[in-house]
Coordinates of C-alpha atoms in Angstrom, one line a residue:
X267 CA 0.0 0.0 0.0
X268 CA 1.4 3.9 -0.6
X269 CA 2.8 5.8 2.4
X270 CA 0.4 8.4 3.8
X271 CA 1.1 11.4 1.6
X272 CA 1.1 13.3 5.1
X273 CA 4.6 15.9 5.5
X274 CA 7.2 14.0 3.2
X275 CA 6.7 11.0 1.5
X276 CA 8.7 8.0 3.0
X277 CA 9.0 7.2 -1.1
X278 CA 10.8 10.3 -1.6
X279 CA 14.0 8.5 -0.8
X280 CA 13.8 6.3 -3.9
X281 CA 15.5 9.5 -5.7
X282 CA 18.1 10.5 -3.5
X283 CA 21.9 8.9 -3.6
X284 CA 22.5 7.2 -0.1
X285 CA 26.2 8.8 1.1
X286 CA 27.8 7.1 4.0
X287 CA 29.2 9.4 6.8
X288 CA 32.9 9.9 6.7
X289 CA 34.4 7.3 9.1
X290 CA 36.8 10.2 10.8
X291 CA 33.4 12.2 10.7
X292 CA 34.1 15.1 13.3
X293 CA 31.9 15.5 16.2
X294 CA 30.9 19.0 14.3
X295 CA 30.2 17.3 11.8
X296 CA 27.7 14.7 13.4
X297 CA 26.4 16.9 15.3
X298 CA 25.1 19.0 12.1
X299 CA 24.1 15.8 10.2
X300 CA 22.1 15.1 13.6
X301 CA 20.4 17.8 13.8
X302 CA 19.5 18.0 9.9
X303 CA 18.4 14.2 10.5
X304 CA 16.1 16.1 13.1
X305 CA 14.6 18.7 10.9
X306 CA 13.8 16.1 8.5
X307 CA 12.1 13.8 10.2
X308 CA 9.7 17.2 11.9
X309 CA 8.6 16.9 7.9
X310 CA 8.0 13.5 7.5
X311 CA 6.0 13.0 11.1
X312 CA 4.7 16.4 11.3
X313 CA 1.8 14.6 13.6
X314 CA 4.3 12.9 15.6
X315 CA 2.7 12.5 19.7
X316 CA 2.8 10.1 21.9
X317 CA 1.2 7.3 21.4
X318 CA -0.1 6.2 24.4
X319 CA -3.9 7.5 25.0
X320 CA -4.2 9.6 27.7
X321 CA -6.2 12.4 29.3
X322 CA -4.1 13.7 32.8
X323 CA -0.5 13.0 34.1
X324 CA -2.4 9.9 35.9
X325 CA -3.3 8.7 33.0
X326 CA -0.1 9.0 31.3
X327 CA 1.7 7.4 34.3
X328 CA 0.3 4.1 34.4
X329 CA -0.1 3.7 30.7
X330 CA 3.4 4.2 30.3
X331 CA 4.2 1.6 33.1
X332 CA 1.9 -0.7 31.6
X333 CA 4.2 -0.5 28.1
X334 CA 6.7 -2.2 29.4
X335 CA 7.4 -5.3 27.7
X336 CA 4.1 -5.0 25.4
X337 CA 2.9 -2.7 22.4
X338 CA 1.3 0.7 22.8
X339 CA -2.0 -0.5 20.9
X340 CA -2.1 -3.4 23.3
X341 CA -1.7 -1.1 26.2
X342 CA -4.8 1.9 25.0
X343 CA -7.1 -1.3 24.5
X344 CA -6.5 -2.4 28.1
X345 CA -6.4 0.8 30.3
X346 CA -9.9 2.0 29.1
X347 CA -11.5 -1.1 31.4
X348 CA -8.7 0.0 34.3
X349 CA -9.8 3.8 33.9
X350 CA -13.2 3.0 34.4
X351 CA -13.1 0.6 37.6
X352 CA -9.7 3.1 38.9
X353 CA -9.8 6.6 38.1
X354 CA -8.0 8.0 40.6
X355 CA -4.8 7.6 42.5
X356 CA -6.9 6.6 45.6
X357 CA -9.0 4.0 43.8
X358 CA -5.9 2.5 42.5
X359 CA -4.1 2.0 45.5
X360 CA -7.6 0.4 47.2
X361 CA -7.9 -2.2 44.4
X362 CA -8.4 -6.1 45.2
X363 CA -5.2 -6.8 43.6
X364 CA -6.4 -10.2 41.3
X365 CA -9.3 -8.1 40.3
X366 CA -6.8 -5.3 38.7
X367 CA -4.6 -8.3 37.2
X368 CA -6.9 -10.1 35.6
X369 CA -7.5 -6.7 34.0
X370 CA -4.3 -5.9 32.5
X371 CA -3.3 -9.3 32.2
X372 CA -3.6 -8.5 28.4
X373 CA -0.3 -6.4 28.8
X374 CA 1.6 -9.5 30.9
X375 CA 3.2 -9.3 33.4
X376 CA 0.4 -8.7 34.9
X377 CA 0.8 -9.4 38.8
X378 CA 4.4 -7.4 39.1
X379 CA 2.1 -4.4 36.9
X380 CA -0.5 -4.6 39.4
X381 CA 2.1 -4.6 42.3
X382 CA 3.5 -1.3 41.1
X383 CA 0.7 0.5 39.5
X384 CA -1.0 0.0 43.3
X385 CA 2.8 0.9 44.5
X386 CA 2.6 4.3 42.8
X387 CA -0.9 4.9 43.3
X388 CA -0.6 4.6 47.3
X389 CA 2.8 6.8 47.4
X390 CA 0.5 9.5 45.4
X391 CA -2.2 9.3 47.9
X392 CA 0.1 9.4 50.5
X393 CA 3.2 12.2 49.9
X394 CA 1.9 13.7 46.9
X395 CA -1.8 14.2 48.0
X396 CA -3.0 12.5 44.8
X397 CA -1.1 14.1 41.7
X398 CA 1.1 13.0 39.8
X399 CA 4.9 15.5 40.5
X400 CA 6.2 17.6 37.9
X401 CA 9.5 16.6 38.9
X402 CA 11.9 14.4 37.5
X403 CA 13.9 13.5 41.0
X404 CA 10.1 12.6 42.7
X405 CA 8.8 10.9 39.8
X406 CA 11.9 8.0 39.9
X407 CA 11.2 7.5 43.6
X408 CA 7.6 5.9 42.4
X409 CA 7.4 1.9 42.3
X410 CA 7.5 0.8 38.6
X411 CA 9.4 4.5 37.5
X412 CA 12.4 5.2 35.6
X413 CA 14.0 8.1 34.0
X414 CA 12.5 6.5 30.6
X415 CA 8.8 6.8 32.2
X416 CA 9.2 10.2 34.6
X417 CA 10.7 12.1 31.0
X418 CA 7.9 10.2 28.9
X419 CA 5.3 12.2 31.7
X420 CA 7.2 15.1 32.1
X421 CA 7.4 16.0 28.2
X422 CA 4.1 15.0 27.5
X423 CA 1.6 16.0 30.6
X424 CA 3.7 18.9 32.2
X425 CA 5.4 20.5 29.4
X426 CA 9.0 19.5 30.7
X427 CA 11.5 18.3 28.4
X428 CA 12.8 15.5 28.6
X429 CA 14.4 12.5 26.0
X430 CA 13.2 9.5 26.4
X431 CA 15.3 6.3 25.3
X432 CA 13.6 3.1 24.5
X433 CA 14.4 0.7 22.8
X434 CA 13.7 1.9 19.6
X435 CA 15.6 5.2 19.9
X436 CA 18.3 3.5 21.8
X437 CA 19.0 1.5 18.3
X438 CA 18.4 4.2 15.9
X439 CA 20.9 6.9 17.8
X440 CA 23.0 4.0 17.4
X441 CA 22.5 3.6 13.8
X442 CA 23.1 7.0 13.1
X443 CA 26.3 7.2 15.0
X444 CA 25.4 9.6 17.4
X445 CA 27.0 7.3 20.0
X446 CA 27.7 3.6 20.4
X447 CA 27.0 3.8 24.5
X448 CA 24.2 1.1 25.3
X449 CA 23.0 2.3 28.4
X450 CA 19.7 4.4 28.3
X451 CA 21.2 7.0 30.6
X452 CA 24.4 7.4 28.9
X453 CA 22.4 7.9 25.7
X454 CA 20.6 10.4 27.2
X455 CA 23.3 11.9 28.0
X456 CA 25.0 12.2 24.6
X457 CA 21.7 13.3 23.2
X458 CA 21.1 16.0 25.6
X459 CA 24.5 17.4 24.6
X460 CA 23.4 17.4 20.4
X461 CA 20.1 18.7 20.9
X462 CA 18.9 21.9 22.2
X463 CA 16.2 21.3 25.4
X464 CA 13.7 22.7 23.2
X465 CA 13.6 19.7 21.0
X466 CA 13.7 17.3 23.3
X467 CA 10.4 15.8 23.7
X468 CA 9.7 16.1 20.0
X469 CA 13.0 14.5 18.9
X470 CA 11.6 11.5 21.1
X471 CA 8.9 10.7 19.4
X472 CA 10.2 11.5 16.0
X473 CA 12.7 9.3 16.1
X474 CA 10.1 6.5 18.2
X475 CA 7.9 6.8 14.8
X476 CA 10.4 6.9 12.6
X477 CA 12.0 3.6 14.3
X478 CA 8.4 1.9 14.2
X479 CA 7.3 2.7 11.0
X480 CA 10.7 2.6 8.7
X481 CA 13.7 1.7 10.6
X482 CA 12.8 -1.6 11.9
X483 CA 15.2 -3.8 14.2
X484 CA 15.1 -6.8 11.9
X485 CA 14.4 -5.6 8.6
X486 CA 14.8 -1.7 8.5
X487 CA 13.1 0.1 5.0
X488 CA 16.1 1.6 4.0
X489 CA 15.3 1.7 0.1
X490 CA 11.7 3.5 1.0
X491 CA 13.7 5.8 3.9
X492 CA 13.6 10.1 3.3
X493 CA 16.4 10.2 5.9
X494 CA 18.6 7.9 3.7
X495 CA 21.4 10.2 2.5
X496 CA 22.0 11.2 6.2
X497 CA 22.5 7.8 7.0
X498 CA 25.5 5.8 7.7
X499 CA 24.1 2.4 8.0
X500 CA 21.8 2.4 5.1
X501 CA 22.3 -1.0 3.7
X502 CA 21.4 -3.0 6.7
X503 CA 18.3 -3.7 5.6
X504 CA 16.1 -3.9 2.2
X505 CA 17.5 -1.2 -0.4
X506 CA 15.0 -2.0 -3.2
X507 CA 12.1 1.2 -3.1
X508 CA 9.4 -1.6 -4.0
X509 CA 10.3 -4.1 -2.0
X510 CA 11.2 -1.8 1.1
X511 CA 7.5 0.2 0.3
X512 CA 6.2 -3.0 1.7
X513 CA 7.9 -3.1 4.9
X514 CA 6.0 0.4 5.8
X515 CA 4.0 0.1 9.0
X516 CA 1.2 2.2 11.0
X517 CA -0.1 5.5 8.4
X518 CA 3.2 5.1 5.7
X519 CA 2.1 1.6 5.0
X520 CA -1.7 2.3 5.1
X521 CA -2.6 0.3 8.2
X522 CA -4.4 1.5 11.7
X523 CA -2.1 3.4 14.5
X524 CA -1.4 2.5 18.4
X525 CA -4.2 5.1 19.2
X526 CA -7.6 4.4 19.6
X527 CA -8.3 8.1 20.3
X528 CA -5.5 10.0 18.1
X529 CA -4.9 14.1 17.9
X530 CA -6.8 15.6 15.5
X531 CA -3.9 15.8 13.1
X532 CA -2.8 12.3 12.3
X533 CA -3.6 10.8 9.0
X534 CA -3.8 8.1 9.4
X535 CA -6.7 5.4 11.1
X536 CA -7.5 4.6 15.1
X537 CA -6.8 1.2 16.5
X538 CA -9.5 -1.2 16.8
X539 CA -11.1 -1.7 20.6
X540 CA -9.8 -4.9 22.0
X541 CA -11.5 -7.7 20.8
X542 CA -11.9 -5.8 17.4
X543 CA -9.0 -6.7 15.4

């Protein structure tokens, strides 16, 4: 199927003539062909959000807990059962705990979710009288919360910026030889220092879409890539436009989104309800 004509086409790199980066490539020089990899990809995922369905920090919070290990779309099919029977902090934490697990058992992991999502909750209820922080150093001290899920709530529910490394942007920064460190924080790190804080929290989820949609782990789209030219490992996967077309998920390759409630802007379809698929 065609890639959503939405911003740039993903097709558009069938034209252009992929250049490896210099091996002695200066860190000026990286850091210019990062930040030009940036701009470009603000034109191919103008739409680009989280993709995580949400409507308050709470929200947020435990949907981003419950990602772990699981898809997004798997994840906004389950929580609007858990929303309905928890919506507060205070419900949460006074939940019969098999009743909450057999809820998100869809997500697995089910019993250690529970276990922190009614970890969190109480420590809410408790010493934050039932909000979610705005702060990255109270946020980690939550059950169940890392850096990768207090900077996924700051950016997203409170405005703060903040770059979130998962796995998917963890492999692309690698890809693009930004850095070869493997640990999230260290990546952060390094990005932080490319990037002013300003792009941040779009740069996230820019590179997220871009990683789900064309760069895959396995089998990365390079032939059917826009960013191409501005990459140095284009070749690791399928270089033939047609054949790469094909590997095109979510809105570039025609099919449904994560979402079952997404922004306004994005072209392309909502999930299906669990059960619908």
């Amino acid at each position: 199927m065609k890639a959503a004509t939405t911003g740039k086409s993903a097709t558009t790199a069938k034209a252009a003539a992929p250049r490896k980066a210099p091996k002695t490539e200066s860190h000026l020089a990286m850091v210019r062909r990062a930040r030009r990899i940036n701009r470009e990809l603000a034109e191919v995922y103008p739409y680009a959000h989280p993709e995580l369905d949400f409507r308050n920090p709470f929200e947020l919070l435990v949907a981003t807990v419950l990602s772990a290990q699981t898809t997004d779309l798997r994840v906004n099919q389950t929580t609007p059962a858990l929303f309905a029977a928890y919506p507060t902090p205070e419900d949460m934490a006074a939940a019969v705990p098999e009743e909450m697990e057999e809820i998100i058992r869809p997500t697995g992991f089910f019993r250690a979710k529970t276990k922190s999502l009614m970890g969190l909750s109480a420590a809410l209820r408790d010493e934050f009288g039932g909000e979610v922080p705005g702060r990255l150093e109270d946020l980690v001290k939550l059950p169940g919360v890392g850096r990768k899920t207090a900077n996924v709530v700051l950016g997203n529910a409170f405005g703060v910026p903040g770059i979130t490394v998962d796995t998917h942007f963890g492999r692309l920064v690698r890809r693009w030889k930004w850095t070869d460190e493997e640990d999230p924080v260290k990546v952060e790190a390094v990005v932080a220092g490319i990037f002013p804080k300003s792009e941040w929290t779009m740069l996230s989820h820019r590179v997220v879409f871009h990683g789900r949609r064309i760069c895959h782990a396995r089998k990365p789209a390079c032939g059917a890539c826009p960013i191409a030219p501005l990459c140095p490992s284009y070749g690791e996967g399928e270089t033939d436009p047609e054949k790469a077309e094909k590997l095109l998920k979510y809105e570039m390759g025609g099919y449904p989104g994560q979402r079952l409630s997404p922004p306004a802007d994005y072209p392309g379809k909502p999930a299906p309800a669990l059960g619908a698929e």
